[in-house]
PDB file of N, CA and C in Angstrom:
ATOM      1  N   UNK A 195      98.000 -50.013 118.650  1.00  0.00           N
ATOM      2  CA  UNK A 195      97.724 -49.088 119.730  1.00  0.00           C
ATOM      3  C   UNK A 195      99.035 -48.458 120.194  1.00  0.00           C
ATOM      4  N   UNK A 196      99.055 -47.168 120.340  1.00  0.00           N
ATOM      5  CA  UNK A 196     100.245 -46.431 120.775  1.00  0.00           C
ATOM      6  C   UNK A 196     100.294 -46.417 122.307  1.00  0.00           C
ATOM      7  N   UNK A 197     101.492 -46.552 122.832  1.00  0.00           N
ATOM      8  CA  UNK A 197     101.694 -46.553 124.274  1.00  0.00           C
ATOM      9  C   UNK A 197     102.197 -45.193 124.722  1.00  0.00           C
ATOM     10  N   UNK A 198     101.621 -44.675 125.795  1.00  0.00           N
ATOM     11  CA  UNK A 198     102.134 -43.444 126.396  1.00  0.00           C
ATOM     12  C   UNK A 198     103.302 -43.790 127.296  1.00  0.00           C
ATOM     13  N   UNK A 199     104.372 -43.041 127.149  1.00  0.00           N
ATOM     14  CA  UNK A 199     105.569 -43.245 127.959  1.00  0.00           C
ATOM     15  C   UNK A 199     105.920 -41.923 128.613  1.00  0.00           C
ATOM     16  N   UNK A 200     106.163 -41.962 129.895  1.00  0.00           N
ATOM     17  CA  UNK A 200     106.531 -40.761 130.634  1.00  0.00           C
ATOM     18  C   UNK A 200     108.050 -40.676 130.711  1.00  0.00           C
ATOM     19  N   UNK A 201     108.576 -39.521 130.324  1.00  0.00           N
ATOM     20  CA  UNK A 201     110.023 -39.278 130.366  1.00  0.00           C
ATOM     21  C   UNK A 201     110.261 -37.954 131.070  1.00  0.00           C
ATOM     22  N   UNK A 202     111.521 -37.669 131.334  1.00  0.00           N
ATOM     23  CA  UNK A 202     111.863 -36.468 132.080  1.00  0.00           C
ATOM     24  C   UNK A 202     112.701 -35.518 131.223  1.00  0.00           C
ATOM     25  N   UNK A 203     112.193 -34.316 131.025  1.00  0.00           N
ATOM     26  CA  UNK A 203     112.916 -33.262 130.324  1.00  0.00           C
ATOM     27  C   UNK A 203     113.621 -32.407 131.375  1.00  0.00           C
ATOM     28  N   UNK A 204     114.892 -32.059 131.172  1.00  0.00           N
ATOM     29  CA  UNK A 204     115.588 -31.243 132.171  1.00  0.00           C
ATOM     30  C   UNK A 204     114.960 -29.860 132.367  1.00  0.00           C
ATOM     31  N   UNK A 205     114.260 -29.359 131.346  1.00  0.00           N
ATOM     32  CA  UNK A 205     113.619 -28.044 131.461  1.00  0.00           C
ATOM     33  C   UNK A 205     112.205 -28.119 132.012  1.00  0.00           C
ATOM     34  N   UNK A 206     111.440 -29.106 131.553  1.00  0.00           N
ATOM     35  CA  UNK A 206     110.001 -29.140 131.829  1.00  0.00           C
ATOM     36  C   UNK A 206     109.590 -30.166 132.878  1.00  0.00           C
ATOM     37  N   UNK A 207     110.481 -31.069 133.241  1.00  0.00           N
ATOM     38  CA  UNK A 207     110.099 -32.143 134.164  1.00  0.00           C
ATOM     39  C   UNK A 207     109.461 -33.275 133.385  1.00  0.00           C
ATOM     40  N   UNK A 208     108.489 -33.941 134.003  1.00  0.00           N
ATOM     41  CA  UNK A 208     107.864 -35.093 133.370  1.00  0.00           C
ATOM     42  C   UNK A 208     107.015 -34.678 132.175  1.00  0.00           C
ATOM     43  N   UNK A 209     107.188 -35.420 131.069  1.00  0.00           N
ATOM     44  CA  UNK A 209     106.407 -35.195 129.856  1.00  0.00           C
ATOM     45  C   UNK A 209     105.908 -36.548 129.357  1.00  0.00           C
ATOM     46  N   UNK A 210     104.790 -36.529 128.671  1.00  0.00           N
ATOM     47  CA  UNK A 210     104.224 -37.745 128.098  1.00  0.00           C
ATOM     48  C   UNK A 210     104.585 -37.820 126.622  1.00  0.00           C
ATOM     49  N   UNK A 211     105.056 -38.992 126.220  1.00  0.00           N
ATOM     50  CA  UNK A 211     105.463 -39.236 124.840  1.00  0.00           C
ATOM     51  C   UNK A 211     104.773 -40.490 124.335  1.00  0.00           C
ATOM     52  N   UNK A 212     104.753 -40.643 123.037  1.00  0.00           N
ATOM     53  CA  UNK A 212     104.328 -41.897 122.426  1.00  0.00           C
ATOM     54  C   UNK A 212     105.576 -42.698 122.078  1.00  0.00           C
ATOM     55  N   UNK A 213     105.421 -43.990 121.928  1.00  0.00           N
ATOM     56  CA  UNK A 213     106.586 -44.838 121.635  1.00  0.00           C
ATOM     57  C   UNK A 213     107.304 -44.388 120.363  1.00  0.00           C
ATOM     58  N   UNK A 214     106.566 -43.865 119.381  1.00  0.00           N
ATOM     59  CA  UNK A 214     107.198 -43.395 118.141  1.00  0.00           C
ATOM     60  C   UNK A 214     108.010 -42.121 118.341  1.00  0.00           C
ATOM     61  N   UNK A 215     107.833 -41.435 119.466  1.00  0.00           N
ATOM     62  CA  UNK A 215     108.559 -40.196 119.741  1.00  0.00           C
ATOM     63  C   UNK A 215     109.958 -40.448 120.296  1.00  0.00           C
ATOM     64  N   UNK A 216     110.246 -41.700 120.638  1.00  0.00           N
ATOM     65  CA  UNK A 216     111.514 -42.031 121.299  1.00  0.00           C
ATOM     66  C   UNK A 216     112.391 -42.846 120.367  1.00  0.00           C
ATOM     67  N   UNK A 217     113.648 -42.453 120.289  1.00  0.00           N
ATOM     68  CA  UNK A 217     114.649 -43.160 119.488  1.00  0.00           C
ATOM     69  C   UNK A 217     115.580 -43.878 120.466  1.00  0.00           C
ATOM     70  N   UNK A 218     115.660 -45.194 120.365  1.00  0.00           N
ATOM     71  CA  UNK A 218     116.470 -46.008 121.267  1.00  0.00           C
ATOM     72  C   UNK A 218     117.595 -46.655 120.487  1.00  0.00           C
ATOM     73  N   UNK A 219     118.827 -46.418 120.920  1.00  0.00           N
ATOM     74  CA  UNK A 219     119.992 -47.011 120.266  1.00  0.00           C
ATOM     75  C   UNK A 219     120.766 -47.852 121.267  1.00  0.00           C
ATOM     76  N   UNK A 220     121.069 -49.065 120.864  1.00  0.00           N
ATOM     77  CA  UNK A 220     121.839 -49.984 121.701  1.00  0.00           C
ATOM     78  C   UNK A 220     123.282 -49.920 121.257  1.00  0.00           C
ATOM     79  N   UNK A 221     124.144 -49.473 122.147  1.00  0.00           N
ATOM     80  CA  UNK A 221     125.556 -49.348 121.795  1.00  0.00           C
ATOM     81  C   UNK A 221     126.339 -50.602 122.136  1.00  0.00           C
ATOM     82  N   UNK A 222     125.870 -51.353 123.105  1.00  0.00           N
ATOM     83  CA  UNK A 222     126.552 -52.588 123.477  1.00  0.00           C
ATOM     84  C   UNK A 222     125.489 -53.618 123.853  1.00  0.00           C
ATOM     85  N   UNK A 223     125.138 -54.459 122.903  1.00  0.00           N
ATOM     86  CA  UNK A 223     124.072 -55.432 123.103  1.00  0.00           C
ATOM     87  C   UNK A 223     124.438 -56.416 124.209  1.00  0.00           C
ATOM     88  N   UNK A 224     125.699 -56.805 124.265  1.00  0.00           N
ATOM     89  CA  UNK A 224     126.128 -57.794 125.258  1.00  0.00           C
ATOM     90  C   UNK A 224     125.918 -57.300 126.683  1.00  0.00           C
ATOM     91  N   UNK A 225     126.272 -56.045 126.952  1.00  0.00           N
ATOM     92  CA  UNK A 225     126.106 -55.533 128.315  1.00  0.00           C
ATOM     93  C   UNK A 225     124.738 -54.890 128.516  1.00  0.00           C
ATOM     94  N   UNK A 226     123.968 -54.742 127.430  1.00  0.00           N
ATOM     95  CA  UNK A 226     122.629 -54.182 127.551  1.00  0.00           C
ATOM     96  C   UNK A 226     122.631 -52.700 127.852  1.00  0.00           C
ATOM     97  N   UNK A 227     123.496 -51.947 127.185  1.00  0.00           N
ATOM     98  CA  UNK A 227     123.539 -50.505 127.404  1.00  0.00           C
ATOM     99  C   UNK A 227     123.308 -49.770 126.096  1.00  0.00           C
ATOM    100  N   UNK A 228     122.910 -48.531 126.231  1.00  0.00           N
ATOM    101  CA  UNK A 228     122.671 -47.693 125.076  1.00  0.00           C
ATOM    102  C   UNK A 228     122.201 -46.332 125.528  1.00  0.00           C
ATOM    103  N   UNK A 229     121.389 -45.705 124.705  1.00  0.00           N
ATOM    104  CA  UNK A 229     120.817 -44.411 125.064  1.00  0.00           C
ATOM    105  C   UNK A 229     119.508 -44.228 124.318  1.00  0.00           C
ATOM    106  N   UNK A 230     118.690 -43.327 124.834  1.00  0.00           N
ATOM    107  CA  UNK A 230     117.460 -42.976 124.139  1.00  0.00           C
ATOM    108  C   UNK A 230     117.372 -41.463 124.051  1.00  0.00           C
ATOM    109  N   UNK A 231     116.674 -41.006 123.036  1.00  0.00           N
ATOM    110  CA  UNK A 231     116.527 -39.569 122.862  1.00  0.00           C
ATOM    111  C   UNK A 231     115.121 -39.251 122.370  1.00  0.00           C
ATOM    112  N   UNK A 232     114.709 -38.022 122.640  1.00  0.00           N
ATOM    113  CA  UNK A 232     113.399 -37.553 122.229  1.00  0.00           C
ATOM    114  C   UNK A 232     113.424 -36.035 122.197  1.00  0.00           C
ATOM    115  N   UNK A 233     112.468 -35.466 121.478  1.00  0.00           N
ATOM    116  CA  UNK A 233     112.300 -34.018 121.487  1.00  0.00           C
ATOM    117  C   UNK A 233     111.171 -33.719 122.453  1.00  0.00           C
ATOM    118  N   UNK A 234     111.445 -32.848 123.430  1.00  0.00           N
ATOM    119  CA  UNK A 234     110.434 -32.504 124.419  1.00  0.00           C
ATOM    120  C   UNK A 234     109.235 -31.872 123.703  1.00  0.00           C
ATOM    121  N   UNK A 235     108.037 -32.392 123.948  1.00  0.00           N
ATOM    122  CA  UNK A 235     106.863 -31.841 123.277  1.00  0.00           C
ATOM    123  C   UNK A 235     106.480 -30.441 123.769  1.00  0.00           C
ATOM    124  N   UNK A 236     107.046 -30.010 124.890  1.00  0.00           N
ATOM    125  CA  UNK A 236     106.711 -28.691 125.419  1.00  0.00           C
ATOM    126  C   UNK A 236     107.716 -27.623 125.005  1.00  0.00           C
ATOM    127  N   UNK A 237     109.015 -27.877 125.241  1.00  0.00           N
ATOM    128  CA  UNK A 237     110.029 -26.845 124.966  1.00  0.00           C
ATOM    129  C   UNK A 237     110.860 -27.150 123.717  1.00  0.00           C
ATOM    130  N   UNK A 238     110.652 -28.330 123.096  1.00  0.00           N
ATOM    131  CA  UNK A 238     111.344 -28.771 121.888  1.00  0.00           C
ATOM    132  C   UNK A 238     112.840 -29.007 122.071  1.00  0.00           C
ATOM    133  N   UNK A 239     113.280 -29.160 123.318  1.00  0.00           N
ATOM    134  CA  UNK A 239     114.675 -29.488 123.601  1.00  0.00           C
ATOM    135  C   UNK A 239     114.937 -30.928 123.174  1.00  0.00           C
ATOM    136  N   UNK A 240     116.074 -31.166 122.508  1.00  0.00           N
ATOM    137  CA  UNK A 240     116.491 -32.528 122.202  1.00  0.00           C
ATOM    138  C   UNK A 240     117.135 -33.107 123.446  1.00  0.00           C
ATOM    139  N   UNK A 241     116.549 -34.167 123.969  1.00  0.00           N
ATOM    140  CA  UNK A 241     116.998 -34.776 125.213  1.00  0.00           C
ATOM    141  C   UNK A 241     117.596 -36.143 124.909  1.00  0.00           C
ATOM    142  N   UNK A 242     118.789 -36.402 125.432  1.00  0.00           N
ATOM    143  CA  UNK A 242     119.441 -37.695 125.289  1.00  0.00           C
ATOM    144  C   UNK A 242     119.794 -38.199 126.673  1.00  0.00           C
ATOM    145  N   UNK A 243     119.454 -39.468 126.926  1.00  0.00           N
ATOM    146  CA  UNK A 243     119.717 -40.051 128.238  1.00  0.00           C
ATOM    147  C   UNK A 243     120.314 -41.445 128.075  1.00  0.00           C
ATOM    148  N   UNK A 244     121.184 -41.834 129.010  1.00  0.00           N
ATOM    149  CA  UNK A 244     121.719 -43.193 128.963  1.00  0.00           C
ATOM    150  C   UNK A 244     120.616 -44.199 129.289  1.00  0.00           C
ATOM    151  N   UNK A 245     120.775 -45.407 128.760  1.00  0.00           N
ATOM    152  CA  UNK A 245     119.789 -46.458 129.026  1.00  0.00           C
ATOM    153  C   UNK A 245     120.514 -47.737 129.424  1.00  0.00           C
ATOM    154  N   UNK A 246     120.220 -48.195 130.629  1.00  0.00           N
ATOM    155  CA  UNK A 246     120.763 -49.484 131.054  1.00  0.00           C
ATOM    156  C   UNK A 246     119.782 -50.572 130.616  1.00  0.00           C
ATOM    157  N   UNK A 247     120.082 -51.819 130.937  1.00  0.00           N
ATOM    158  CA  UNK A 247     119.258 -52.932 130.468  1.00  0.00           C
ATOM    159  C   UNK A 247     117.813 -52.823 130.960  1.00  0.00           C
ATOM    160  N   UNK A 248     117.597 -52.305 132.162  1.00  0.00           N
ATOM    161  CA  UNK A 248     116.238 -52.161 132.707  1.00  0.00           C
ATOM    162  C   UNK A 248     115.436 -51.150 131.897  1.00  0.00           C
ATOM    163  N   UNK A 249     116.042 -49.987 131.627  1.00  0.00           N
ATOM    164  CA  UNK A 249     115.370 -48.944 130.842  1.00  0.00           C
ATOM    165  C   UNK A 249     115.104 -49.448 129.424  1.00  0.00           C
ATOM    166  N   UNK A 250     116.077 -50.139 128.843  1.00  0.00           N
ATOM    167  CA  UNK A 250     115.916 -50.663 127.490  1.00  0.00           C
ATOM    168  C   UNK A 250     114.721 -51.608 127.422  1.00  0.00           C
ATOM    169  N   UNK A 251     114.621 -52.517 128.376  1.00  0.00           N
ATOM    170  CA  UNK A 251     113.502 -53.462 128.376  1.00  0.00           C
ATOM    171  C   UNK A 251     112.169 -52.756 128.589  1.00  0.00           C
ATOM    172  N   UNK A 252     112.127 -51.739 129.454  1.00  0.00           N
ATOM    173  CA  UNK A 252     110.887 -50.981 129.660  1.00  0.00           C
ATOM    174  C   UNK A 252     110.456 -50.272 128.382  1.00  0.00           C
ATOM    175  N   UNK A 253     111.411 -49.624 127.711  1.00  0.00           N
ATOM    176  CA  UNK A 253     111.079 -48.918 126.479  1.00  0.00           C
ATOM    177  C   UNK A 253     110.626 -49.887 125.387  1.00  0.00           C
ATOM    178  N   UNK A 254     111.338 -50.999 125.251  1.00  0.00           N
ATOM    179  CA  UNK A 254     110.958 -51.978 124.236  1.00  0.00           C
ATOM    180  C   UNK A 254     109.577 -52.567 124.537  1.00  0.00           C
ATOM    181  N   UNK A 255     109.279 -52.815 125.814  1.00  0.00           N
ATOM    182  CA  UNK A 255     107.956 -53.355 126.163  1.00  0.00           C
ATOM    183  C   UNK A 255     106.850 -52.332 125.893  1.00  0.00           C
ATOM    184  N   UNK A 256     107.210 -51.048 125.848  1.00  0.00           N
ATOM    185  CA  UNK A 256     106.247 -50.001 125.520  1.00  0.00           C
ATOM    186  C   UNK A 256     106.145 -49.730 124.030  1.00  0.00           C
ATOM    187  N   UNK A 257     106.827 -50.537 123.213  1.00  0.00           N
ATOM    188  CA  UNK A 257     106.706 -50.397 121.772  1.00  0.00           C
ATOM    189  C   UNK A 257     107.792 -49.588 121.101  1.00  0.00           C
ATOM    190  N   UNK A 258     108.799 -49.150 121.864  1.00  0.00           N
ATOM    191  CA  UNK A 258     109.903 -48.399 121.265  1.00  0.00           C
ATOM    192  C   UNK A 258     110.808 -49.389 120.540  1.00  0.00           C
ATOM    193  N   UNK A 259     111.087 -49.102 119.275  1.00  0.00           N
ATOM    194  CA  UNK A 259     111.964 -49.976 118.501  1.00  0.00           C
ATOM    195  C   UNK A 259     113.414 -49.601 118.763  1.00  0.00           C
ATOM    196  N   UNK A 260     114.247 -50.603 118.941  1.00  0.00           N
ATOM    197  CA  UNK A 260     115.663 -50.390 119.218  1.00  0.00           C
ATOM    198  C   UNK A 260     116.473 -50.549 117.945  1.00  0.00           C
ATOM    199  N   UNK A 261     117.483 -49.690 117.800  1.00  0.00           N
ATOM    200  CA  UNK A 261     118.428 -49.762 116.700  1.00  0.00           C
ATOM    201  C   UNK A 261     119.777 -50.122 117.305  1.00  0.00           C
ATOM    202  N   UNK A 262     120.436 -51.117 116.730  1.00  0.00           N
ATOM    203  CA  UNK A 262     121.750 -51.527 117.218  1.00  0.00           C
ATOM    204  C   UNK A 262     122.802 -50.733 116.455  1.00  0.00           C
ATOM    205  N   UNK A 263     123.644 -50.009 117.190  1.00  0.00           N
ATOM    206  CA  UNK A 263     124.733 -49.258 116.570  1.00  0.00           C
ATOM    207  C   UNK A 263     125.784 -50.239 116.098  1.00  0.00           C
ATOM    208  N   UNK A 264     126.184 -50.088 114.866  1.00  0.00           N
ATOM    209  CA  UNK A 264     127.197 -50.990 114.330  1.00  0.00           C
ATOM    210  C   UNK A 264     128.581 -50.480 114.679  1.00  0.00           C
ATOM    211  N   UNK A 265     129.400 -51.396 115.058  1.00  0.00           N
ATOM    212  CA  UNK A 265     130.796 -51.069 115.336  1.00  0.00           C
ATOM    213  C   UNK A 265     131.598 -51.265 114.064  1.00  0.00           C
ATOM    214  N   UNK A 266     132.805 -50.773 114.083  1.00  0.00           N
ATOM    215  CA  UNK A 266     133.705 -51.012 112.961  1.00  0.00           C
ATOM    216  C   UNK A 266     134.047 -52.485 112.871  1.00  0.00           C
ATOM    217  N   UNK A 267     134.673 -52.843 111.807  1.00  0.00           N
ATOM    218  CA  UNK A 267     135.084 -54.236 111.641  1.00  0.00           C
ATOM    219  C   UNK A 267     136.160 -54.575 112.669  1.00  0.00           C
ATOM    220  N   UNK A 268     136.186 -55.814 113.115  1.00  0.00           N
ATOM    221  CA  UNK A 268     137.232 -56.213 114.057  1.00  0.00           C
ATOM    222  C   UNK A 268     138.608 -55.929 113.458  1.00  0.00           C
ATOM    223  N   UNK A 269     139.457 -55.348 114.243  1.00  0.00           N
ATOM    224  CA  UNK A 269     140.802 -55.031 113.789  1.00  0.00           C
ATOM    225  C   UNK A 269     140.950 -53.621 113.256  1.00  0.00           C
ATOM    226  N   UNK A 270     139.815 -52.942 112.951  1.00  0.00           N
ATOM    227  CA  UNK A 270     139.907 -51.552 112.505  1.00  0.00           C
ATOM    228  C   UNK A 270     140.420 -50.701 113.664  1.00  0.00           C
ATOM    229  N   UNK A 271     141.297 -49.740 113.375  1.00  0.00           N
ATOM    230  CA  UNK A 271     141.779 -48.879 114.449  1.00  0.00           C
ATOM    231  C   UNK A 271     140.670 -47.936 114.933  1.00  0.00           C
ATOM    232  N   UNK A 272     140.719 -47.600 116.197  1.00  0.00           N
ATOM    233  CA  UNK A 272     139.746 -46.660 116.764  1.00  0.00           C
ATOM    234  C   UNK A 272     140.093 -45.244 116.318  1.00  0.00           C
ATOM    235  N   UNK A 273     139.078 -44.370 116.260  1.00  0.00           N
ATOM    236  CA  UNK A 273     139.335 -42.964 115.968  1.00  0.00           C
ATOM    237  C   UNK A 273     140.172 -42.366 117.089  1.00  0.00           C
ATOM    238  N   UNK A 274     141.071 -41.493 116.709  1.00  0.00           N
ATOM    239  CA  UNK A 274     141.885 -40.781 117.698  1.00  0.00           C
ATOM    240  C   UNK A 274     141.524 -39.303 117.652  1.00  0.00           C
ATOM    241  N   UNK A 275     142.026 -38.556 118.608  1.00  0.00           N
ATOM    242  CA  UNK A 275     141.819 -37.103 118.596  1.00  0.00           C
ATOM    243  C   UNK A 275     142.446 -36.487 117.346  1.00  0.00           C
ATOM    244  N   UNK A 276     143.560 -37.031 116.907  1.00  0.00           N
ATOM    245  CA  UNK A 276     144.202 -36.540 115.678  1.00  0.00           C
ATOM    246  C   UNK A 276     143.293 -36.735 114.467  1.00  0.00           C
ATOM    247  N   UNK A 277     142.604 -37.878 114.402  1.00  0.00           N
ATOM    248  CA  UNK A 277     141.669 -38.119 113.298  1.00  0.00           C
ATOM    249  C   UNK A 277     140.562 -37.078 113.297  1.00  0.00           C
ATOM    250  N   UNK A 278     140.040 -36.790 114.456  1.00  0.00           N
ATOM    251  CA  UNK A 278     138.960 -35.802 114.567  1.00  0.00           C
ATOM    252  C   UNK A 278     139.469 -34.412 114.213  1.00  0.00           C
ATOM    253  N   UNK A 279     140.663 -34.071 114.658  1.00  0.00           N
ATOM    254  CA  UNK A 279     141.250 -32.769 114.318  1.00  0.00           C
ATOM    255  C   UNK A 279     141.485 -32.657 112.811  1.00  0.00           C
ATOM    256  N   UNK A 280     142.014 -33.717 112.197  1.00  0.00           N
ATOM    257  CA  UNK A 280     142.210 -33.713 110.748  1.00  0.00           C
ATOM    258  C   UNK A 280     140.883 -33.522 110.016  1.00  0.00           C
ATOM    259  N   UNK A 281     139.842 -34.180 110.479  1.00  0.00           N
ATOM    260  CA  UNK A 281     138.522 -34.043 109.876  1.00  0.00           C
ATOM    261  C   UNK A 281     138.012 -32.609 110.012  1.00  0.00           C
ATOM    262  N   UNK A 282     138.204 -32.027 111.178  1.00  0.00           N
ATOM    263  CA  UNK A 282     137.798 -30.634 111.416  1.00  0.00           C
ATOM    264  C   UNK A 282     138.529 -29.687 110.461  1.00  0.00           C
ATOM    265  N   UNK A 283     139.815 -29.889 110.289  1.00  0.00           N
ATOM    266  CA  UNK A 283     140.608 -29.043 109.387  1.00  0.00           C
ATOM    267  C   UNK A 283     140.107 -29.195 107.952  1.00  0.00           C
ATOM    268  N   UNK A 284     139.817 -30.433 107.535  1.00  0.00           N
ATOM    269  CA  UNK A 284     139.279 -30.657 106.189  1.00  0.00           C
ATOM    270  C   UNK A 284     137.958 -29.924 106.001  1.00  0.00           C
ATOM    271  N   UNK A 285     137.074 -29.979 106.996  1.00  0.00           N
ATOM    272  CA  UNK A 285     135.782 -29.300 106.884  1.00  0.00           C
ATOM    273  C   UNK A 285     135.938 -27.788 106.851  1.00  0.00           C
ATOM    274  N   UNK A 286     136.959 -27.271 107.531  1.00  0.00           N
ATOM    275  CA  UNK A 286     137.176 -25.826 107.560  1.00  0.00           C
ATOM    276  C   UNK A 286     137.747 -25.303 106.245  1.00  0.00           C
ATOM    277  N   UNK A 287     138.371 -26.167 105.457  1.00  0.00           N
ATOM    278  CA  UNK A 287     138.952 -25.779 104.170  1.00  0.00           C
ATOM    279  C   UNK A 287     137.854 -25.770 103.115  1.00  0.00           C
ATOM    280  N   UNK A 288     137.498 -24.565 102.638  1.00  0.00           N
ATOM    281  CA  UNK A 288     136.389 -24.422 101.702  1.00  0.00           C
ATOM    282  C   UNK A 288     136.589 -25.245 100.431  1.00  0.00           C
ATOM    283  N   UNK A 289     137.812 -25.279  99.930  1.00  0.00           N
ATOM    284  CA  UNK A 289     138.094 -26.039  98.719  1.00  0.00           C
ATOM    285  C   UNK A 289     137.858 -27.525  98.907  1.00  0.00           C
ATOM    286  N   UNK A 290     138.310 -28.061 100.026  1.00  0.00           N
ATOM    287  CA  UNK A 290     138.119 -29.486 100.300  1.00  0.00           C
ATOM    288  C   UNK A 290     136.646 -29.816 100.464  1.00  0.00           C
ATOM    289  N   UNK A 291     135.927 -28.926 101.136  1.00  0.00           N
ATOM    290  CA  UNK A 291     134.493 -29.162 101.354  1.00  0.00           C
ATOM    291  C   UNK A 291     133.744 -29.151 100.032  1.00  0.00           C
ATOM    292  N   UNK A 292     134.043 -28.190  99.153  1.00  0.00           N
ATOM    293  CA  UNK A 292     133.398 -28.152  97.842  1.00  0.00           C
ATOM    294  C   UNK A 292     133.697 -29.400  97.050  1.00  0.00           C
ATOM    295  N   UNK A 293     134.935 -29.866  97.129  1.00  0.00           N
ATOM    296  CA  UNK A 293     135.331 -31.072  96.406  1.00  0.00           C
ATOM    297  C   UNK A 293     134.559 -32.285  96.894  1.00  0.00           C
ATOM    298  N   UNK A 294     134.347 -32.363  98.200  1.00  0.00           N
ATOM    299  CA  UNK A 294     133.603 -33.478  98.767  1.00  0.00           C
ATOM    300  C   UNK A 294     132.131 -33.441  98.375  1.00  0.00           C
ATOM    301  N   UNK A 295     131.571 -32.246  98.274  1.00  0.00           N
ATOM    302  CA  UNK A 295     130.139 -32.102  98.021  1.00  0.00           C
ATOM    303  C   UNK A 295     129.772 -32.145  96.548  1.00  0.00           C
ATOM    304  N   UNK A 296     130.727 -31.848  95.653  1.00  0.00           N
ATOM    305  CA  UNK A 296     130.422 -31.858  94.221  1.00  0.00           C
ATOM    306  C   UNK A 296     130.308 -33.295  93.728  1.00  0.00           C
ATOM    307  N   UNK A 297     129.295 -33.526  92.910  1.00  0.00           N
ATOM    308  CA  UNK A 297     129.171 -34.894  92.384  1.00  0.00           C
ATOM    309  C   UNK A 297     130.329 -35.215  91.450  1.00  0.00           C
ATOM    310  N   UNK A 298     130.835 -36.407  91.558  1.00  0.00           N
ATOM    311  CA  UNK A 298     131.922 -36.821  90.666  1.00  0.00           C
ATOM    312  C   UNK A 298     131.348 -37.329  89.363  1.00  0.00           C
ATOM    313  N   UNK A 299     132.026 -37.027  88.292  1.00  0.00           N
ATOM    314  CA  UNK A 299     131.545 -37.431  86.956  1.00  0.00           C
ATOM    315  C   UNK A 299     132.414 -38.543  86.424  1.00  0.00           C
TER     316      UNK A 299
END
């Protein structure tokens, strides 16, 4: 049986969703935080909202399946702004992008 869940779209206000319409991701299992997202059934806006432990438990009790976001391995360095800038530059370079997308033989 599917559960109806009421959520709030910034454009449309309250909307009714089914548990399968909501994607719940847990970013920190220990502190019980994460976020959930859904596509508004009225305006089709992609909505993302933070979820504290109370919201997470309500969504899970309504049948929403939670996905735990995996962190990097312990000791791995965190991404920096320089890493993101380097990645952006690589994507902007047509030659590098083609090289990444072509299958290797």
